[in-house]
């Protein structure tokens, strides 16, 4: 679960990290009212679930009511890489002497937490990472040991921050690590982490991804979830209990098992097509689940063909066939369906399906053939137009 900047700062502040006072605003009037309470100069900041807002014109300094009003009007409604701004964060402007970068995330292959720290933070950090990776000091942290003050001090020295802020940096990074671990975050990033004109380290931006599977430990995270923009298809699918992820292609995918569903998405791509989604219907393939899956996938207006990929293990071929036959009796599906049925009792299932086969429901002998047929059908625009 990705947090908006102001939520990330609230999260950080709850662990004692230094952030600036600010207020949320949804209109230029609210922005000005907030700025009047906070005191000028302020920064008007777009609140969207995407970075690079500064470069896109979503972050502006305002030194009086008139300026704040104009900036708020310009930023509200702005499209930042597909995210339309509907919410602003008005914050007391900081005086910046230096811009650093700091972050923690999990390095799965190393089975350690990974800390990254650089004296060259700010809006060009991606470029720094690409062209001068040595400018980012990395530290691997054993989760059972945690980040010791000693290791943290070495890490700070390696990053070549201004020596005057070393002790502050050690303290701040320890708090940031604590927020990351105790808050069950997958990622915390502060860019820029600034040194102010009077020499204080301060959090100026916040990127936080919380582990959605840990929300049961943090009832207060429910408030964060409300602002997460969800794909309409995903909302519908999740409401029906399906494991669905929306993608932007034209071949709908239904498979049993997460691994097979991922392989199906890959093979559609391999066959030259574009998957419209990932959908794992799990172990059972009864008519209820199959109807729901077909309706959700077919309800996506971009879908031109549906590839059902089933490998029966415990689920037998006859059950799958019965599920599909019953589902097709219940719901009207606009796109042609290409089915690959393999595994336990596939032959029996295939026999049951034979009377129902047509241009609308085709059986493919294997996964590769099924992918090719589905991709060709989608490209030919056989589905709804
Ligand atoms: P991002 O572009 O989405 O990463 O948004 P940031 O919050 O990081 O802001 C981008 C840049 O705007 C920062 O790197 C700063 O240079 C500048 N900026 C943000 N807040 C302030 C502020 O309070 N004072 C000043 N002078 N500049 C700011
Ligand atoms: Mn930033």
Coordinates of C-alpha atoms and ligand atoms in Angstrom, one line a residue:
X1 CA 0.0 0.0 0.0
X2 CA 1.6 3.2 -1.2
X3 CA 1.1 6.3 0.9
X4 CA 0.7 9.9 -0.3
X5 CA 3.5 12.2 0.7
X6 CA 1.6 13.8 3.6
X7 CA 0.5 10.4 5.0
X8 CA 4.1 9.3 4.7
X9 CA 5.2 12.3 6.7
X10 CA 2.6 11.7 9.3
X11 CA 3.9 8.1 9.5
X12 CA 7.5 9.4 9.9
X13 CA 6.5 12.1 12.4
X14 CA 4.9 9.4 14.6
X15 CA 8.4 7.9 15.0
X16 CA 9.9 11.2 15.8
X17 CA 11.4 12.2 12.5
X18 CA 11.5 15.9 11.8
X19 CA 8.9 17.1 9.2
X20 CA 7.4 20.5 8.4
X21 CA 4.0 21.6 9.6
X22 CA 1.4 21.5 6.9
X23 CA -2.3 21.0 5.9
X24 CA -4.2 19.2 3.2
X25 CA -6.3 21.3 0.8
X26 CA -8.7 20.3 -2.0
X27 CA -9.3 23.8 -3.5
X28 CA -7.4 27.0 -4.0
X29 CA -9.5 28.7 -1.3
X30 CA -8.5 25.9 1.2
X31 CA -4.9 26.2 0.0
X32 CA -4.8 30.0 0.8
X33 CA -6.6 29.5 4.1
X34 CA -4.0 26.8 5.1
X35 CA -1.1 29.0 4.0
X36 CA -2.4 31.9 6.1
X37 CA -2.5 29.7 9.2
X38 CA 1.0 28.2 8.4
X39 CA 2.7 31.4 7.5
X40 CA 4.6 32.3 4.3
X41 CA 6.5 31.2 2.4
X42 CA 4.8 27.8 1.8
X43 CA 5.2 25.0 -0.7
X44 CA 2.1 23.9 -2.7
X45 CA 2.6 20.2 -3.3
X46 CA 0.5 17.8 -5.5
X47 CA -0.5 14.7 -3.6
X48 CA -0.5 11.8 -6.0
X49 CA 0.8 8.2 -5.9
X50 CA 3.7 8.9 -8.2
X51 CA 7.1 10.5 -8.0
X52 CA 8.7 13.2 -10.1
X53 CA 6.1 15.8 -9.2
X54 CA 8.6 18.6 -9.0
X55 CA 9.7 18.1 -12.7
X56 CA 6.1 17.8 -13.7
X57 CA 5.2 21.2 -12.2
X58 CA 3.4 19.8 -9.2
X59 CA 5.6 21.5 -6.5
X60 CA 5.6 25.3 -6.3
X61 CA 6.8 27.9 -3.7
X62 CA 4.3 30.6 -2.8
X63 CA 5.2 33.7 -0.8
X64 CA 1.8 35.3 -0.6
X65 CA -1.9 34.5 -0.9
X66 CA -2.0 35.5 -4.5
X67 CA 0.8 33.2 -5.5
X68 CA -0.5 30.3 -3.5
X69 CA -3.9 30.7 -5.1
X70 CA -2.4 30.7 -8.6
X71 CA -0.2 27.7 -7.9
X72 CA -3.1 25.8 -6.3
X73 CA -5.3 26.4 -9.4
X74 CA -2.5 25.3 -11.8
X75 CA -1.7 22.2 -9.8
X76 CA -5.2 21.0 -9.1
X77 CA -6.4 19.0 -12.1
X78 CA -2.8 18.6 -13.4
X79 CA -2.1 15.2 -14.9
X80 CA 1.1 13.8 -13.5
X81 CA 2.0 10.6 -15.5
X82 CA -1.6 9.5 -15.5
X83 CA -2.5 10.6 -12.0
X84 CA -4.8 13.6 -11.9
X85 CA -4.2 15.9 -8.9
X86 CA -7.2 16.3 -6.6
X87 CA -5.4 16.9 -3.3
X88 CA -2.7 19.4 -2.2
X89 CA -0.4 19.5 0.7
X90 CA 0.5 23.0 1.9
X91 CA 3.7 23.0 3.9
X92 CA 5.9 25.6 5.6
X93 CA 8.7 26.2 3.1
X94 CA 12.2 25.0 4.2
X95 CA 15.4 26.8 3.6
X96 CA 17.7 24.2 1.8
X97 CA 21.5 24.2 2.1
X98 CA 22.0 20.6 0.9
X99 CA 19.8 17.8 -0.5
X100 CA 20.5 14.2 0.4
X101 CA 18.8 10.9 -0.3
X102 CA 18.0 8.1 2.3
X103 CA 16.0 5.0 2.0
X104 CA 15.4 1.4 3.3
X105 CA 13.9 -1.5 1.5
X106 CA 14.2 -5.3 1.6
X107 CA 16.9 -7.0 -0.5
X108 CA 15.3 -10.4 -1.0
X109 CA 18.2 -12.0 -2.7
X110 CA 20.5 -10.9 0.1
X111 CA 17.9 -11.8 2.8
X112 CA 18.8 -8.5 4.4
X113 CA 17.4 -5.0 4.7
X114 CA 19.1 -2.6 2.4
X115 CA 19.8 1.0 3.3
X116 CA 20.8 3.5 0.7
X117 CA 22.3 6.9 1.4
X118 CA 23.7 9.6 -0.8
X119 CA 24.9 13.2 -0.5
X120 CA 23.6 13.8 -4.1
X121 CA 19.8 13.6 -3.4
X122 CA 17.1 15.7 -5.0
X123 CA 15.1 15.4 -8.2
X124 CA 17.9 13.8 -10.2
X125 CA 18.5 10.8 -7.9
X126 CA 17.5 8.3 -10.7
X127 CA 20.2 9.8 -12.9
X128 CA 22.8 9.6 -10.1
X129 CA 21.8 5.9 -9.6
X130 CA 22.3 5.3 -13.3
X131 CA 25.4 7.3 -14.0
X132 CA 27.3 7.4 -10.6
X133 CA 26.1 4.4 -8.6
X134 CA 29.2 4.8 -6.3
X135 CA 27.6 8.1 -5.1
X136 CA 25.0 6.0 -3.2
X137 CA 26.4 4.2 -0.1
X138 CA 24.7 0.9 0.6
X139 CA 24.4 -1.0 3.8
X140 CA 23.0 -4.5 4.3
X141 CA 21.4 -5.0 7.7
X142 CA 20.8 -8.3 9.3
X143 CA 17.2 -8.0 10.6
X144 CA 18.0 -10.0 13.7
X145 CA 20.8 -7.6 14.6
X146 CA 19.2 -4.3 13.5
X147 CA 21.1 -1.2 12.5
X148 CA 23.8 -0.6 15.1
X149 CA 25.0 2.9 15.8
X150 CA 28.5 1.8 14.9
X151 CA 27.5 0.4 11.5
X152 CA 25.3 3.4 10.9
X153 CA 28.2 5.8 11.5
X154 CA 30.4 4.0 9.0
X155 CA 27.6 4.1 6.5
X156 CA 27.2 7.9 7.0
X157 CA 30.9 8.4 6.6
X158 CA 30.9 6.4 3.4
X159 CA 28.1 8.5 2.0
X160 CA 30.2 11.6 2.4
X161 CA 27.5 13.8 4.0
X162 CA 28.7 17.0 5.5
X163 CA 30.7 15.9 8.6
X164 CA 28.9 18.6 10.6
X165 CA 25.7 16.5 10.5
X166 CA 27.1 13.1 11.1
X167 CA 25.6 12.6 14.6
X168 CA 22.3 14.0 13.5
X169 CA 22.3 11.6 10.5
X170 CA 23.1 8.6 12.7
X171 CA 20.1 9.5 15.0
X172 CA 17.8 10.3 12.1
X173 CA 18.6 7.1 10.1
X174 CA 18.1 5.0 13.2
X175 CA 14.7 6.5 13.6
X176 CA 14.0 5.9 9.9
X177 CA 15.1 2.3 10.2
X178 CA 12.8 1.9 13.2
X179 CA 9.8 3.3 11.3
X180 CA 10.6 1.0 8.5
X181 CA 10.8 -2.1 10.6
X182 CA 8.2 -1.4 13.3
X183 CA 5.8 0.2 10.9
X184 CA 6.0 -3.0 8.6
X185 CA 7.0 -0.9 5.6
X186 CA 8.3 -2.5 2.4
X187 CA 10.0 0.8 1.4
X188 CA 10.7 4.1 3.0
X189 CA 12.4 6.9 1.1
X190 CA 13.3 10.4 2.0
X191 CA 14.3 12.4 -1.1
X192 CA 15.4 15.0 -0.4
X193 CA 16.6 14.7 3.1
X194 CA 17.8 18.2 3.6
X195 CA 20.3 20.2 5.6
X196 CA 18.6 23.5 6.4
X197 CA 20.3 26.9 6.3
X198 CA 20.8 26.6 10.1
X199 CA 22.4 23.1 9.8
X200 CA 19.5 20.8 10.8
X201 CA 18.7 17.6 9.0
X202 CA 15.0 17.6 7.9
X203 CA 12.6 15.4 6.0
X204 CA 11.3 17.2 2.9
X205 CA 9.6 14.4 1.0
X206 CA 8.3 11.0 1.9
X207 CA 7.7 7.8 -0.1
X208 CA 6.4 5.0 2.0
X209 CA 5.0 1.6 0.9
X210 CA 3.4 -0.3 3.8
X211 CA 3.1 -4.1 3.7
X212 CA -0.6 -4.7 3.1
X213 CA -0.4 -8.1 4.8
X214 CA 0.6 -6.5 8.1
X215 CA -2.3 -4.1 8.4
X216 CA -3.9 -6.4 11.0
X217 CA -1.1 -5.2 13.3
X218 CA -1.9 -1.6 12.6
X219 CA -5.6 -0.8 12.7
X220 CA -4.8 2.9 12.1
X221 CA -3.5 2.1 8.6
X222 CA -7.2 1.8 7.4
X223 CA -7.3 5.5 7.0
X224 CA -4.4 5.3 4.5
X225 CA -6.2 2.7 2.4
X226 CA -9.1 5.1 1.7
X227 CA -7.0 7.3 -0.6
X228 CA -5.5 4.5 -2.7
X229 CA -6.8 4.8 -6.2
X230 CA -7.9 1.4 -7.3
X231 CA -8.4 0.1 -10.8
X232 CA -12.2 -0.4 -11.2
X233 CA -11.7 -3.9 -12.6
X234 CA -9.6 -4.8 -9.6
X235 CA -12.3 -3.4 -7.2
X236 CA -14.9 -5.6 -9.0
X237 CA -12.7 -8.7 -9.0
X238 CA -11.6 -8.3 -5.4
X239 CA -15.3 -7.8 -4.3
X240 CA -15.9 -11.2 -5.9
X241 CA -13.0 -12.8 -4.1
X242 CA -10.8 -13.2 -7.1
X243 CA -7.0 -12.8 -7.2
X244 CA -6.9 -10.2 -10.1
X245 CA -4.4 -7.7 -11.3
X246 CA -5.3 -5.3 -14.1
X247 CA -2.9 -4.9 -17.0
X248 CA -3.4 -2.9 -20.2
X249 CA -3.6 -5.5 -23.0
X250 CA -6.3 -7.2 -25.0
X251 CA -6.0 -10.9 -24.1
X252 CA -8.0 -11.8 -20.9
X253 CA -6.3 -14.4 -18.8
X254 CA -7.9 -16.9 -16.4
X255 CA -5.7 -19.7 -14.9
X256 CA -5.7 -21.9 -11.8
X257 CA -2.8 -21.2 -9.6
X258 CA -0.7 -18.1 -9.3
X259 CA 2.3 -19.7 -10.9
X260 CA 0.3 -20.8 -13.9
X261 CA -1.4 -17.5 -14.2
X262 CA 2.0 -15.7 -14.3
X263 CA 3.2 -18.2 -16.9
X264 CA 0.0 -17.5 -18.9
X265 CA 0.6 -13.8 -18.8
X266 CA 4.2 -14.4 -20.0
X267 CA 3.2 -16.8 -22.8
X268 CA 0.6 -14.4 -24.2
X269 CA 3.4 -11.8 -24.3
X270 CA 5.8 -14.3 -25.9
X271 CA 3.2 -15.1 -28.6
X272 CA 3.2 -11.4 -29.5
X273 CA 0.0 -10.4 -27.7
X274 CA -0.7 -8.2 -24.7
X275 CA -2.3 -9.6 -21.5
X276 CA -5.3 -7.7 -20.2
X277 CA -4.9 -9.0 -16.7
X278 CA -3.6 -11.6 -14.3
X279 CA -6.3 -13.8 -12.7
X280 CA -5.8 -16.8 -10.5
X281 CA -9.0 -18.7 -9.8
X282 CA -7.2 -20.9 -7.3
X283 CA -7.8 -24.6 -6.7
X284 CA -11.4 -25.0 -7.5
X285 CA -12.9 -24.3 -10.9
X286 CA -16.6 -24.6 -10.1
X287 CA -19.3 -22.7 -12.0
X288 CA -19.5 -19.9 -9.4
X289 CA -15.8 -19.1 -9.6
X290 CA -15.7 -19.5 -13.4
X291 CA -18.8 -17.3 -14.0
X292 CA -17.3 -14.6 -11.8
X293 CA -13.9 -14.8 -13.5
X294 CA -15.4 -14.8 -17.0
X295 CA -17.7 -11.8 -16.2
X296 CA -14.9 -9.8 -14.7
X297 CA -12.5 -10.5 -17.6
X298 CA -15.2 -10.0 -20.2
X299 CA -16.3 -6.8 -18.5
X300 CA -13.0 -5.2 -19.4
X301 CA -13.8 -3.2 -22.6
X302 CA -10.2 -3.7 -23.9
X303 CA -10.5 -7.5 -23.9
X304 CA -10.8 -9.1 -27.4
X305 CA -10.2 -12.8 -26.5
X306 CA -10.1 -14.8 -23.3
X307 CA -7.5 -17.5 -22.7
X308 CA -8.5 -20.0 -20.0
X309 CA -5.5 -22.0 -18.9
X310 CA -6.3 -24.9 -16.6
X311 CA -3.9 -27.6 -15.4
X312 CA -5.9 -30.0 -13.2
X313 CA -4.2 -31.4 -10.2
X314 CA -6.6 -32.1 -7.4
X315 CA -9.2 -30.4 -9.6
X316 CA -10.4 -32.9 -12.1
X317 CA -11.0 -32.3 -15.8
X318 CA -14.7 -33.1 -15.5
X319 CA -15.2 -30.5 -12.8
X320 CA -13.5 -27.8 -14.9
X321 CA -15.6 -28.8 -17.9
X322 CA -18.8 -28.7 -15.8
X323 CA -17.8 -25.3 -14.4
X324 CA -17.2 -23.8 -17.8
X325 CA -20.4 -25.3 -19.3
X326 CA -22.5 -24.0 -16.4
X327 CA -20.8 -20.6 -16.4
X328 CA -21.5 -20.2 -20.1
X329 CA -25.1 -21.1 -19.5
X330 CA -25.4 -18.3 -17.0
X331 CA -23.4 -15.4 -18.4
X332 CA -23.2 -13.9 -21.9
X333 CA -19.6 -13.6 -22.9
X334 CA -18.7 -11.3 -25.8
X335 CA -15.1 -12.4 -26.6
X336 CA -14.1 -15.8 -28.0
X337 CA -12.8 -18.2 -25.4
X338 CA -9.7 -20.3 -26.0
X339 CA -9.3 -23.1 -23.5
X340 CA -6.3 -25.2 -22.7
X341 CA -7.3 -28.1 -20.4
X342 CA -4.6 -30.5 -19.2
X343 CA -3.8 -32.6 -16.1
X344 CA -6.0 -35.0 -14.2
X345 CA -8.8 -36.4 -16.3
X346 CA -8.3 -33.8 -19.1
X347 CA -9.5 -36.4 -21.7
X348 CA -12.8 -36.8 -19.8
X349 CA -13.3 -33.1 -19.5
X350 CA -12.5 -32.6 -23.2
X351 CA -15.2 -35.2 -24.1
X352 CA -17.8 -33.3 -22.0
X353 CA -16.9 -30.0 -23.7
X354 CA -17.0 -31.3 -27.3
X355 CA -20.7 -30.6 -27.9
X356 CA -20.2 -27.0 -26.8
X357 CA -17.2 -26.2 -29.0
X358 CA -17.7 -23.4 -31.6
X359 CA -15.9 -20.3 -32.7
X360 CA -17.0 -18.8 -29.4
X361 CA -15.4 -21.7 -27.3
X362 CA -12.3 -23.3 -28.8
X363 CA -10.1 -26.0 -27.4
X364 CA -6.3 -25.8 -28.0
X365 CA -4.1 -28.9 -27.7
X366 CA -1.5 -27.2 -25.5
X367 CA -0.5 -23.9 -23.8
X368 CA 1.6 -22.5 -26.7
X369 CA -1.1 -23.2 -29.3
X370 CA -3.7 -21.7 -27.0
X371 CA -1.7 -18.5 -26.6
X372 CA -1.2 -18.2 -30.3
X373 CA -4.9 -18.7 -31.1
X374 CA -5.9 -16.2 -28.4
X375 CA -3.4 -13.6 -29.6
X376 CA -4.5 -14.1 -33.2
X377 CA -8.2 -13.8 -32.3
X378 CA -7.6 -10.7 -30.2
X379 CA -5.6 -9.1 -33.1
X380 CA -8.3 -9.9 -35.6
X381 CA -10.7 -8.1 -33.3
X382 CA -13.0 -11.0 -33.0
X383 CA -14.3 -9.8 -29.7
X384 CA -16.6 -6.9 -29.1
X385 CA -15.8 -3.6 -30.9
Ligands
LIG1 P1 9.2 15.1 -6.1 O1 9.6 15.9 -7.3 O2 7.9 14.4 -6.4 O3 10.2 14.2 -5.6 O4 8.8 16.1 -4.9 P2 9.7 16.7 -3.7 O5 8.8 16.9 -2.5 O6 10.9 15.9 -3.5 O7 10.1 18.2 -4.2 C1 10.9 18.4 -5.4 C2 11.9 19.5 -5.1 O8 11.2 20.7 -4.8 C3 12.8 19.2 -4.0 O9 14.0 18.4 -4.3 C4 13.3 20.6 -3.6 O10 14.4 21.0 -4.4 C5 12.0 21.4 -3.9 N1 11.3 21.7 -2.7 C6 10.4 21.0 -2.1 N2 10.0 21.5 -0.9 C7 10.7 22.6 -0.8 C8 10.8 23.7 0.2 O11 10.2 23.6 1.3 N3 11.7 24.7 0.0 C9 12.4 24.8 -1.1 N4 13.2 25.8 -1.3 N5 12.4 23.8 -2.1 C10 11.6 22.8 -1.9
LIG2 MN1 11.2 13.8 -3.8

